[in-house]
Short mmCIF file of C-alpha atoms in Angstrom, two decimals:
data_model
loop_
_atom_site.label_atom_id
_atom_site.label_comp_id
_atom_site.label_asym_id
_atom_site.label_seq_id
_atom_site.Cartn_x
_atom_site.Cartn_y
_atom_site.Cartn_z
CA MET A 6 -0.09 -0.21 -0.16
CA THR A 7 1.33 3.40 -0.91
CA GLU A 8 1.99 5.73 2.23
CA HIS A 9 0.06 9.16 1.37
CA PRO A 10 1.99 12.29 2.29
CA VAL A 11 0.95 14.52 5.03
CA VAL A 12 -0.90 17.43 3.09
CA ILE A 13 -0.10 20.90 4.08
CA VAL A 14 -2.77 23.14 2.23
CA GLY A 15 -1.64 26.90 2.72
CA ALA A 16 2.27 27.34 1.79
CA ALA A 17 2.83 30.29 3.90
CA MET A 18 4.51 31.04 7.07
CA GLY A 19 2.27 28.78 9.23
CA GLY A 20 2.49 25.58 6.99
CA LEU A 21 6.46 26.11 6.68
CA ARG A 22 6.96 26.00 10.48
CA THR A 23 4.60 22.80 10.48
CA ALA A 24 6.40 21.09 8.11
CA GLU A 25 9.99 21.91 9.77
CA SER A 26 8.40 20.91 13.16
CA LEU A 27 7.31 17.61 11.65
CA ARG A 28 10.74 17.00 10.76
CA ARG A 29 12.25 17.97 14.01
CA ALA A 30 9.56 15.60 15.90
CA GLY A 31 11.06 12.88 13.84
CA TYR A 32 8.52 12.32 10.97
CA ALA A 33 10.72 11.05 7.85
CA GLY A 34 7.67 10.60 5.37
CA GLY A 35 6.23 12.71 2.55
CA ILE A 36 5.02 16.33 2.85
CA ARG A 37 3.28 18.00 0.47
CA MET A 38 2.39 21.70 0.55
CA ILE A 39 -0.42 23.30 -1.58
CA GLY A 40 -0.60 26.77 -1.90
CA ASP A 41 -2.55 29.42 -4.24
CA GLU A 42 0.19 31.87 -4.29
CA LEU A 43 2.79 31.35 -6.65
CA HIS A 44 5.52 32.45 -4.14
CA ALA A 45 7.55 30.35 -1.57
CA PRO A 46 6.71 31.46 1.97
CA TYR A 47 7.72 34.85 2.77
CA ASN A 48 7.68 37.31 5.50
CA ARG A 49 4.86 39.59 5.58
CA PRO A 50 5.12 42.69 7.77
CA PRO A 51 7.59 44.23 5.14
CA LEU A 52 4.59 44.31 2.73
CA SER A 53 3.17 47.60 4.33
CA LYS A 54 6.66 49.31 4.94
CA ASP A 55 9.53 48.42 2.96
CA VAL A 56 8.20 46.49 -0.05
CA LEU A 57 6.39 49.90 -0.64
CA SER A 58 9.11 52.25 -0.02
CA THR A 59 12.18 50.36 -1.55
CA GLY A 60 12.56 47.83 -4.60
CA VAL A 61 12.69 44.85 -2.73
CA THR A 62 11.71 41.54 -4.42
CA HIS A 63 10.55 38.05 -3.18
CA GLU A 64 13.86 36.84 -2.58
CA ALA A 65 14.50 39.86 -0.16
CA VAL A 66 11.20 38.76 1.80
CA ALA A 67 11.57 34.83 1.31
CA PHE A 68 12.14 32.86 4.50
CA PRO A 69 15.44 30.75 4.57
CA SER A 70 15.05 27.15 3.45
CA ARG A 71 16.10 24.59 5.60
CA ALA A 72 18.11 21.27 4.94
CA GLU A 73 15.43 19.24 6.94
CA THR A 74 12.58 20.41 4.54
CA ALA A 75 14.58 20.51 1.05
CA ASP A 76 12.51 17.16 0.15
CA VAL A 77 9.05 19.08 0.51
CA GLU A 78 6.97 18.70 -2.55
CA TRP A 79 5.76 22.03 -3.15
CA MET A 80 2.38 22.78 -5.55
CA LEU A 81 2.42 26.13 -5.75
CA GLY A 82 -0.31 28.25 -7.74
CA SER A 83 -2.87 25.23 -6.68
CA ARG A 84 -5.86 26.29 -4.67
CA ALA A 85 -7.54 23.75 -2.65
CA GLU A 86 -11.31 23.80 -3.49
CA ALA A 87 -12.53 20.67 -1.45
CA VAL A 88 -11.58 18.00 1.12
CA ASP A 89 -13.57 14.81 1.46
CA LEU A 90 -12.76 13.56 5.17
CA GLU A 91 -14.03 10.14 4.54
CA SER A 92 -11.68 9.28 1.90
CA ARG A 93 -8.77 11.54 2.98
CA SER A 94 -8.46 13.66 -0.10
CA VAL A 95 -8.00 17.23 -1.03
CA THR A 96 -9.18 18.35 -4.54
CA THR A 97 -7.10 21.41 -5.93
CA ALA A 98 -8.75 23.58 -8.52
CA ASP A 99 -7.33 21.71 -11.63
CA GLY A 100 -9.20 18.54 -10.60
CA THR A 101 -5.98 16.61 -9.09
CA GLU A 102 -7.35 14.39 -5.84
CA HIS A 103 -4.37 14.37 -3.41
CA SER A 104 -4.75 11.61 -0.67
CA TYR A 105 -3.68 12.34 2.51
CA ARG A 106 -2.68 10.38 5.68
CA ALA A 107 -3.10 13.67 7.72
CA LEU A 108 -3.93 16.91 6.88
CA VAL A 109 -2.67 20.36 7.95
CA VAL A 110 -5.29 23.53 7.50
CA ALA A 111 -3.05 26.74 7.10
CA THR A 112 -4.91 28.55 4.60
CA GLY A 113 -5.02 31.68 6.65
CA LEU A 114 -7.19 35.03 5.60
CA ARG A 115 -7.93 37.04 2.58
CA PRO A 116 -8.70 40.82 2.77
CA ARG A 117 -12.49 42.03 3.60
CA ARG A 118 -13.72 44.00 0.74
CA LEU A 119 -16.45 46.75 0.31
CA ASP A 120 -19.33 45.82 -1.43
CA PHE A 121 -18.99 48.19 -4.25
CA ALA A 122 -19.21 47.72 -8.09
CA PRO A 123 -15.28 47.48 -9.21
CA THR A 124 -13.61 50.95 -9.84
CA PRO A 125 -10.15 51.69 -10.94
CA GLY A 126 -7.90 52.32 -7.86
CA ARG A 127 -8.98 50.32 -5.21
CA HIS A 128 -6.36 48.10 -3.45
CA ALA A 129 -5.79 45.89 -0.66
CA ILE A 130 -3.20 44.35 1.09
CA ARG A 131 -2.37 40.74 2.17
CA SER A 132 0.08 39.31 -0.45
CA LEU A 133 3.56 40.09 -2.19
CA ASP A 134 1.56 40.79 -5.44
CA ASP A 135 -0.84 43.09 -3.60
CA ALA A 136 2.15 45.24 -2.19
CA MET A 137 3.75 45.25 -5.65
CA ALA A 138 0.69 46.75 -7.12
CA LEU A 139 0.19 49.37 -4.67
CA ARG A 140 3.85 50.33 -4.67
CA ASP A 141 3.39 51.37 -8.07
CA VAL A 142 0.61 53.97 -7.24
CA LEU A 143 2.21 55.39 -4.15
CA VAL A 144 3.76 58.40 -5.74
CA PRO A 145 4.35 61.95 -4.35
CA GLY A 146 1.41 64.16 -4.35
CA ALA A 147 -0.99 61.23 -5.03
CA ARG A 148 -4.22 61.29 -2.70
CA VAL A 149 -4.58 58.27 -0.77
CA VAL A 150 -7.56 57.38 1.03
CA VAL A 151 -7.34 54.27 3.65
CA ILE A 152 -10.40 53.03 4.67
CA GLY A 153 -10.10 51.08 8.14
CA SER A 154 -7.96 52.23 10.96
CA GLY A 155 -6.23 49.09 12.47
CA PHE A 156 -2.65 48.51 12.58
CA LEU A 157 -2.20 47.71 8.94
CA GLY A 158 -4.21 50.88 8.08
CA CYS A 159 -2.19 52.97 10.01
CA GLU A 160 0.92 51.53 8.92
CA LEU A 161 -0.01 51.93 5.34
CA GLY A 162 -0.97 55.56 6.17
CA SER A 163 2.12 56.27 7.47
CA THR A 164 3.88 54.43 4.58
CA ALA A 165 2.26 56.28 1.85
CA THR A 166 2.81 59.69 3.89
CA LYS A 167 6.59 59.37 3.99
CA LEU A 168 6.66 58.60 0.25
CA GLY A 169 4.92 61.96 -0.31
CA CYS A 170 1.16 61.01 -0.87
CA SER A 171 -1.54 63.25 0.84
CA VAL A 172 -3.13 60.62 3.13
CA THR A 173 -6.79 60.72 4.85
CA VAL A 174 -7.74 57.54 6.97
CA VAL A 175 -11.45 56.83 7.35
CA THR A 176 -12.94 54.59 10.00
CA PRO A 177 -16.21 53.89 11.72
CA SER A 178 -14.41 53.94 14.86
CA ALA A 179 -13.99 56.51 17.30
CA GLU A 180 -10.22 56.13 17.31
CA PRO A 181 -7.60 54.16 15.40
CA MET A 182 -6.57 51.13 16.65
CA ILE A 183 -8.99 51.37 19.47
CA ARG A 184 -10.23 47.77 19.77
CA PRO A 185 -6.87 46.15 20.54
CA LEU A 186 -5.63 49.42 22.22
CA GLY A 187 -8.46 51.30 24.10
CA GLU A 188 -9.28 54.62 24.18
CA LEU A 189 -6.40 56.15 26.15
CA LEU A 190 -3.45 54.83 23.92
CA ALA A 191 -5.37 55.08 20.76
CA HIS A 192 -6.30 58.47 21.30
CA GLU A 193 -2.67 59.66 22.06
CA LEU A 194 -1.48 57.83 19.04
CA ARG A 195 -4.15 59.67 16.51
CA THR A 196 -2.69 62.73 17.59
CA ARG A 197 0.60 61.72 17.10
CA LEU A 198 -0.22 60.59 13.49
CA GLU A 199 -2.25 63.78 12.60
CA ARG A 200 0.88 65.87 13.82
CA GLU A 201 2.50 63.86 10.95
CA GLY A 202 0.17 64.95 8.59
CA VAL A 203 -2.19 62.18 8.16
CA ALA A 204 -6.02 63.43 8.36
CA PHE A 205 -8.98 61.31 10.02
CA PHE A 206 -12.51 60.81 9.34
CA LEU A 207 -13.69 59.11 12.70
CA GLY A 208 -17.07 57.45 13.10
CA ALA A 209 -17.46 57.84 9.14
CA GLU A 210 -19.56 55.47 7.35
CA VAL A 211 -18.42 54.78 3.53
CA ILE A 212 -21.29 54.69 1.10
CA GLY A 213 -19.83 54.96 -2.33
CA LEU A 214 -16.48 54.77 -3.98
CA ASP A 215 -17.48 56.35 -7.55
CA ASP A 216 -15.58 59.66 -7.71
CA GLY A 217 -13.50 59.57 -4.59
CA VAL A 218 -14.50 58.00 -1.08
CA THR A 219 -18.02 59.17 -0.46
CA LEU A 220 -19.57 59.22 3.07
CA ALA A 221 -22.53 58.87 4.53
CA ASP A 222 -22.91 62.77 5.60
CA GLY A 223 -22.48 63.58 1.98
CA THR A 224 -18.71 64.31 2.26
CA VAL A 225 -16.80 63.41 -0.79
CA ILE A 226 -12.96 62.90 -0.24
CA PRO A 227 -11.31 62.81 -3.78
CA ALA A 228 -8.84 60.03 -4.26
CA ASP A 229 -6.10 58.51 -6.71
CA VAL A 230 -5.58 55.52 -4.82
CA ILE A 231 -8.03 53.72 -2.15
CA ILE A 232 -6.73 51.26 0.32
CA GLU A 233 -9.44 49.25 1.66
CA ALA A 234 -7.79 47.76 5.30
CA ILE A 235 -11.06 46.82 6.96
CA GLY A 236 -10.16 43.31 8.46
CA SER A 237 -9.97 39.94 7.18
CA ASP A 238 -11.96 36.79 6.28
CA CYS A 239 -10.77 33.29 6.59
CA ASN A 240 -10.30 31.06 3.60
CA ASP A 241 -12.41 28.05 4.75
CA ALA A 242 -14.68 27.72 1.66
CA TRP A 243 -12.81 24.17 0.85
CA LEU A 244 -13.94 23.17 4.15
CA ALA A 245 -17.43 23.46 3.76
CA GLY A 246 -19.40 20.56 4.49
CA THR A 247 -16.78 18.48 6.38
CA GLY A 248 -18.65 18.95 9.81
CA LEU A 249 -15.64 21.01 11.06
CA ASP A 250 -16.65 24.03 13.26
CA LEU A 251 -16.24 27.11 10.60
CA SER A 252 -18.17 29.43 13.07
CA ASP A 253 -15.06 31.79 13.06
CA GLY A 254 -11.92 30.25 11.37
CA VAL A 255 -11.20 26.64 12.05
CA LEU A 256 -12.07 25.39 15.71
CA ALA A 257 -9.36 23.64 17.19
CA ASP A 258 -8.39 21.95 20.66
CA ASN A 259 -5.21 23.04 22.58
CA ALA A 260 -3.36 20.08 20.56
CA LEU A 261 -4.46 22.01 17.26
CA ARG A 262 -6.44 19.05 16.21
CA ALA A 263 -9.61 20.36 14.50
CA VAL A 264 -12.90 19.99 15.88
CA THR A 265 -16.09 19.30 14.50
CA THR A 266 -19.31 20.98 15.17
CA ASP A 267 -20.12 18.04 17.70
CA GLY A 268 -17.30 18.93 19.53
CA LEU A 269 -15.31 15.58 18.38
CA ALA A 270 -11.27 16.23 17.70
CA HIS A 271 -9.69 14.78 14.59
CA ASP A 272 -6.51 13.17 15.37
CA ASP A 273 -5.28 13.20 11.53
CA ILE A 274 -6.24 17.04 10.83
CA TYR A 275 -4.53 19.93 12.63
CA VAL A 276 -5.23 23.70 12.01
CA VAL A 277 -2.44 26.63 12.42
CA GLY A 278 -1.78 30.20 11.83
CA ASP A 279 -4.41 33.19 11.64
CA ILE A 280 -7.10 30.66 10.68
CA ALA A 281 -6.92 28.56 13.81
CA ARG A 282 -9.45 29.30 16.69
CA PHE A 283 -8.17 27.45 19.85
CA PRO A 284 -7.83 27.92 23.53
CA ASN A 285 -5.07 29.46 25.13
CA PRO A 286 -4.72 28.54 28.97
CA MET A 287 -2.59 31.79 29.40
CA PHE A 288 -5.94 33.45 29.40
CA ASP A 289 -8.45 31.05 29.59
CA ASP A 290 -10.54 28.28 27.84
CA VAL A 291 -12.14 30.38 25.38
CA PRO A 292 -11.15 29.50 21.93
CA ARG A 293 -10.07 32.43 19.78
CA ARG A 294 -8.30 33.51 16.44
CA ILE A 295 -5.36 35.72 16.83
CA GLU A 296 -3.77 37.58 13.97
CA HIS A 297 -0.56 38.31 15.12
CA TRP A 298 2.99 37.60 13.44
CA ASN A 299 4.16 34.93 16.31
CA ILE A 300 1.05 32.74 16.07
CA PRO A 301 1.72 30.92 12.48
CA THR A 302 5.18 30.15 14.07
CA ASP A 303 4.01 29.14 17.59
CA THR A 304 1.09 26.93 16.29
CA GLY A 305 3.07 25.37 13.71
CA ARG A 306 5.42 24.06 15.89
CA ARG A 307 2.52 22.87 18.14
CA ALA A 308 1.07 21.18 15.48
CA GLY A 309 3.93 19.79 13.98
CA ALA A 310 5.10 18.41 17.44
CA VAL A 311 1.74 16.90 18.11
CA LEU A 312 1.10 15.26 14.50
CA GLY A 313 4.77 13.79 14.35
CA ALA A 314 3.77 12.07 17.57
CA TYR A 315 0.70 10.85 16.15
CA LEU A 316 2.41 9.43 13.28
CA GLY A 317 5.39 8.40 15.49
CA GLU A 318 4.79 7.66 19.10
CA GLY A 319 4.34 9.54 22.37
CA PHE A 320 1.03 11.17 21.03
CA THR A 321 -0.79 11.05 24.39
CA GLU A 322 2.04 12.87 26.14
CA ALA A 323 2.13 15.35 23.14
CA VAL A 324 -1.36 15.93 23.47
CA ALA A 325 -1.43 16.43 27.06
CA THR A 326 1.74 18.84 27.11
CA PRO A 327 -0.12 22.42 27.44
CA PHE A 328 0.20 25.01 24.66
CA ALA A 329 0.32 28.38 26.00
CA PRO A 330 1.65 30.73 23.35
CA MET A 331 2.47 34.43 24.36
CA PRO A 332 0.71 36.63 21.95
CA SER A 333 3.15 39.38 20.59
CA PHE A 334 3.00 42.21 18.07
CA TRP A 335 4.69 45.03 16.80
CA SER A 336 3.87 48.18 14.55
CA ASN A 337 5.86 50.86 13.47
CA GLN A 338 4.18 54.14 12.28
CA PHE A 339 6.44 57.26 11.72
CA ASP A 340 9.14 57.18 14.46
CA ILE A 341 6.43 55.45 16.87
CA LYS A 342 7.29 51.89 17.76
CA LEU A 343 4.80 49.97 19.42
CA GLN A 344 5.50 46.53 20.93
CA ALA A 345 3.10 44.53 22.84
CA TYR A 346 2.61 41.46 24.52
CA GLY A 347 -0.57 39.40 25.79
CA LEU A 348 -4.04 40.24 24.49
CA PRO A 349 -4.69 43.79 25.51
CA GLY A 350 -7.97 43.45 23.50
CA LEU A 351 -9.54 41.39 26.71
CA ALA A 352 -9.06 44.06 29.27
CA ASP A 353 -12.00 45.46 31.17
CA GLU A 354 -12.85 49.06 30.08
CA ALA A 355 -11.52 50.41 33.67
CA GLY A 356 -8.63 48.14 33.77
CA ILE A 357 -6.35 50.06 30.99
CA ARG A 358 -4.15 52.07 32.77
CA ILE A 359 -0.58 53.81 32.45
CA LEU A 360 2.15 51.23 34.24
CA GLU A 361 5.13 53.59 33.63
CA GLY A 362 6.18 56.52 31.42
CA ASP A 363 4.02 59.15 30.23
CA LEU A 364 1.52 59.22 27.71
CA GLY A 365 3.04 61.87 25.35
CA GLY A 366 6.47 60.22 25.46
CA GLU A 367 7.55 56.87 25.97
CA VAL A 368 4.96 54.82 27.84
CA ALA A 369 3.97 51.24 29.05
CA VAL A 370 0.11 50.72 29.16
CA GLY A 371 -1.31 47.73 31.15
CA TYR A 372 -4.53 45.97 30.24
CA HIS A 373 -6.48 44.24 33.15
CA ARG A 374 -9.16 41.67 33.04
CA ASP A 375 -10.31 41.40 36.71
CA ASP A 376 -7.37 43.15 38.14
CA ARG A 377 -5.11 40.36 36.32
CA LEU A 378 -2.58 41.84 33.97
CA VAL A 379 -3.47 40.29 30.48
CA GLY A 380 -1.69 42.62 27.82
CA VAL A 381 1.05 45.25 27.84
CA VAL A 382 1.59 47.87 25.17
CA GLY A 383 4.83 50.03 25.08
CA VAL A 384 5.65 52.68 23.22
CA GLY A 385 9.27 53.10 22.77
CA LEU A 386 10.01 50.89 25.40
CA LYS A 387 11.26 47.19 24.97
CA ALA A 388 13.29 46.05 27.78
CA ALA A 389 10.82 47.66 30.37
CA LEU A 390 8.12 45.70 29.04
CA LEU A 391 9.89 42.36 30.07
CA PRO A 392 8.74 41.97 33.77
CA TYR A 393 5.16 42.77 32.45
CA ARG A 394 5.32 40.02 29.77
CA GLN A 395 6.56 37.56 32.81
CA GLN A 396 3.60 38.83 34.73
CA ILE A 397 1.19 38.07 31.88
CA ALA A 398 2.53 34.34 31.32
CA GLY A 399 2.63 33.87 35.07
CA GLY A 400 -1.25 33.91 34.92
CA ALA A 401 -3.13 34.82 38.27
CA MET B 15 15.29 45.70 5.89
CA TYR B 16 17.60 42.88 8.15
CA GLN B 17 18.48 45.38 10.27
CA CYS B 18 17.92 44.59 13.99
CA GLN B 19 14.93 46.40 15.57
CA ASN B 20 15.78 45.32 18.92
CA TYR B 21 12.27 43.69 19.12
CA GLY B 22 14.40 41.07 21.30
CA GLN B 23 11.90 38.03 20.22
CA CYS B 24 15.54 36.10 20.17
CA VAL B 25 16.08 36.37 23.64
CA PHE B 26 13.42 34.11 24.72
CA GLU B 27 14.53 31.66 22.15
CA ALA B 28 18.36 31.48 22.71
CA PRO B 29 18.88 33.59 26.07
CA ASN B 30 22.35 32.36 26.31
CA ILE B 31 23.14 33.97 23.09
CA PHE B 32 21.07 36.82 22.81
CA HIS B 33 20.46 39.68 25.34
CA LEU B 34 18.55 42.90 25.40
CA ASN B 35 20.18 45.71 27.48
CA ASP B 36 19.04 48.43 29.54
CA ASP B 37 19.31 50.94 26.74
CA ASP B 38 16.92 48.59 24.90
CA LYS B 39 19.63 47.44 22.37
CA LEU B 40 20.13 44.03 21.56
CA GLU B 41 23.35 42.28 22.00
CA HIS B 42 24.77 38.86 21.12
CA LEU B 43 27.60 36.42 21.34
CA ALA B 44 29.88 36.53 18.49
CA GLU B 45 29.62 32.66 18.23
CA ALA B 46 27.41 30.06 19.45
CA ASP B 47 28.28 26.61 20.57
CA GLU B 48 27.07 23.77 18.54
CA SER B 49 24.48 22.96 21.70
CA GLU B 50 23.05 25.86 21.06
CA ARG B 51 22.16 25.43 17.36
CA ALA B 52 18.43 24.38 17.88
CA ASN B 53 17.88 27.52 20.22
CA VAL B 54 19.72 29.75 17.46
CA GLU B 55 17.48 28.30 14.69
CA ASN B 56 14.20 29.08 16.84
CA ALA B 57 15.51 32.58 17.22
CA VAL B 58 16.05 32.89 13.53
CA ASP B 59 12.32 31.74 12.86
CA VAL B 60 10.92 34.34 15.87
CA CYS B 61 12.80 37.62 14.47
CA PRO B 62 10.21 39.73 12.97
CA MET B 63 12.81 41.55 11.06
CA GLN B 64 14.32 38.21 9.93
CA ALA B 65 17.76 39.88 10.70
CA ILE B 66 19.61 36.96 12.16
CA ARG B 67 21.69 34.76 9.90
CA ILE B 68 23.51 31.98 11.12
CA VAL B 69 26.98 31.67 9.31
CA GLU B 70 29.14 28.51 9.61
#
């Protein structure tokens, strides 16, 4: 009988880290990586910064390849369309069926788009190709409207301003980045971004994109370039009808095994990266998706270790080993350097306060839930955050 | 690109090799023992700037 490979669907950072971890766990069999992009896995954070402001190419952002994964079979430019869990087979857009002995779901996210008729000049950014298309139009003097004011929208606003564009950020929120950061810090960051020349329309609803960006109050903002940065949707259509819980990404248990709507975990299906909704005992037992840069690596390592044990030995112990990754994120906007640990978005409204420094300069802001520190965000501080990181990891 | 921005993620993976000093500057040993290889490879993975290269 032919031994089928482990099939990893999604050939980006999470899939790559899973493959590497599988090898480290001793799995020596076949690994097939299926991805819809033509590029081998690369680092995405530069897409909103250096890729736009310099001439970097795929080689510059590609992850280095390792000897242990040199024999991975890459099927790039192939999109998974469906999977049959009974016969253990993934079907790609060209009709090929890929039989597997174990499946890794690492298909990530795609940018959410506004529901308007296509017009020229609209951009969204997720892939290297998206960034290269945007780079061509961010020329000095271009009128750029960024719709959405999360980290990505604010970073794009910063980069475009530095490139000489005239930038307006439009958002339904009361402040940029308010959901993760809370009003206190979000307000301070907005004033800093405004000082650098970014204009904001807050509490604004976009109702049209015909001649510029039209808001519900009748304002029309002229635009040469419109960037939609309003969040992401999960690439889970290929998993429809499988019985997996797809209510927000793909539900997984703490071992990252995919879980059905009936609450059953599949020992041969794992979920990694942005699409994985898993419980993290560092905080509680609520499964959450975490769209931070470190998560594909942390979940890839975990899934590779557990799956390696499933295909080898020590599975029970591997599953029982607690997985409690520390969420970490960064954002650079103009000369503002944000660094954060934990899940600040979990904080009680009254649980957000300055831990040290002052809001107008370098500051560490603490985020508490039920008086317990669940997140810390530093502006211009790094080593000073480490004791707080320790406190978050230490639990109650 | 590739320039260390002192994020300090490497410190958690290979604390014997990387260190964030009190001025928020990342310091590292010039050479790592073979026994640290796995930790240093992990440090390479978690660097958001992908600024760490292992030179044999």
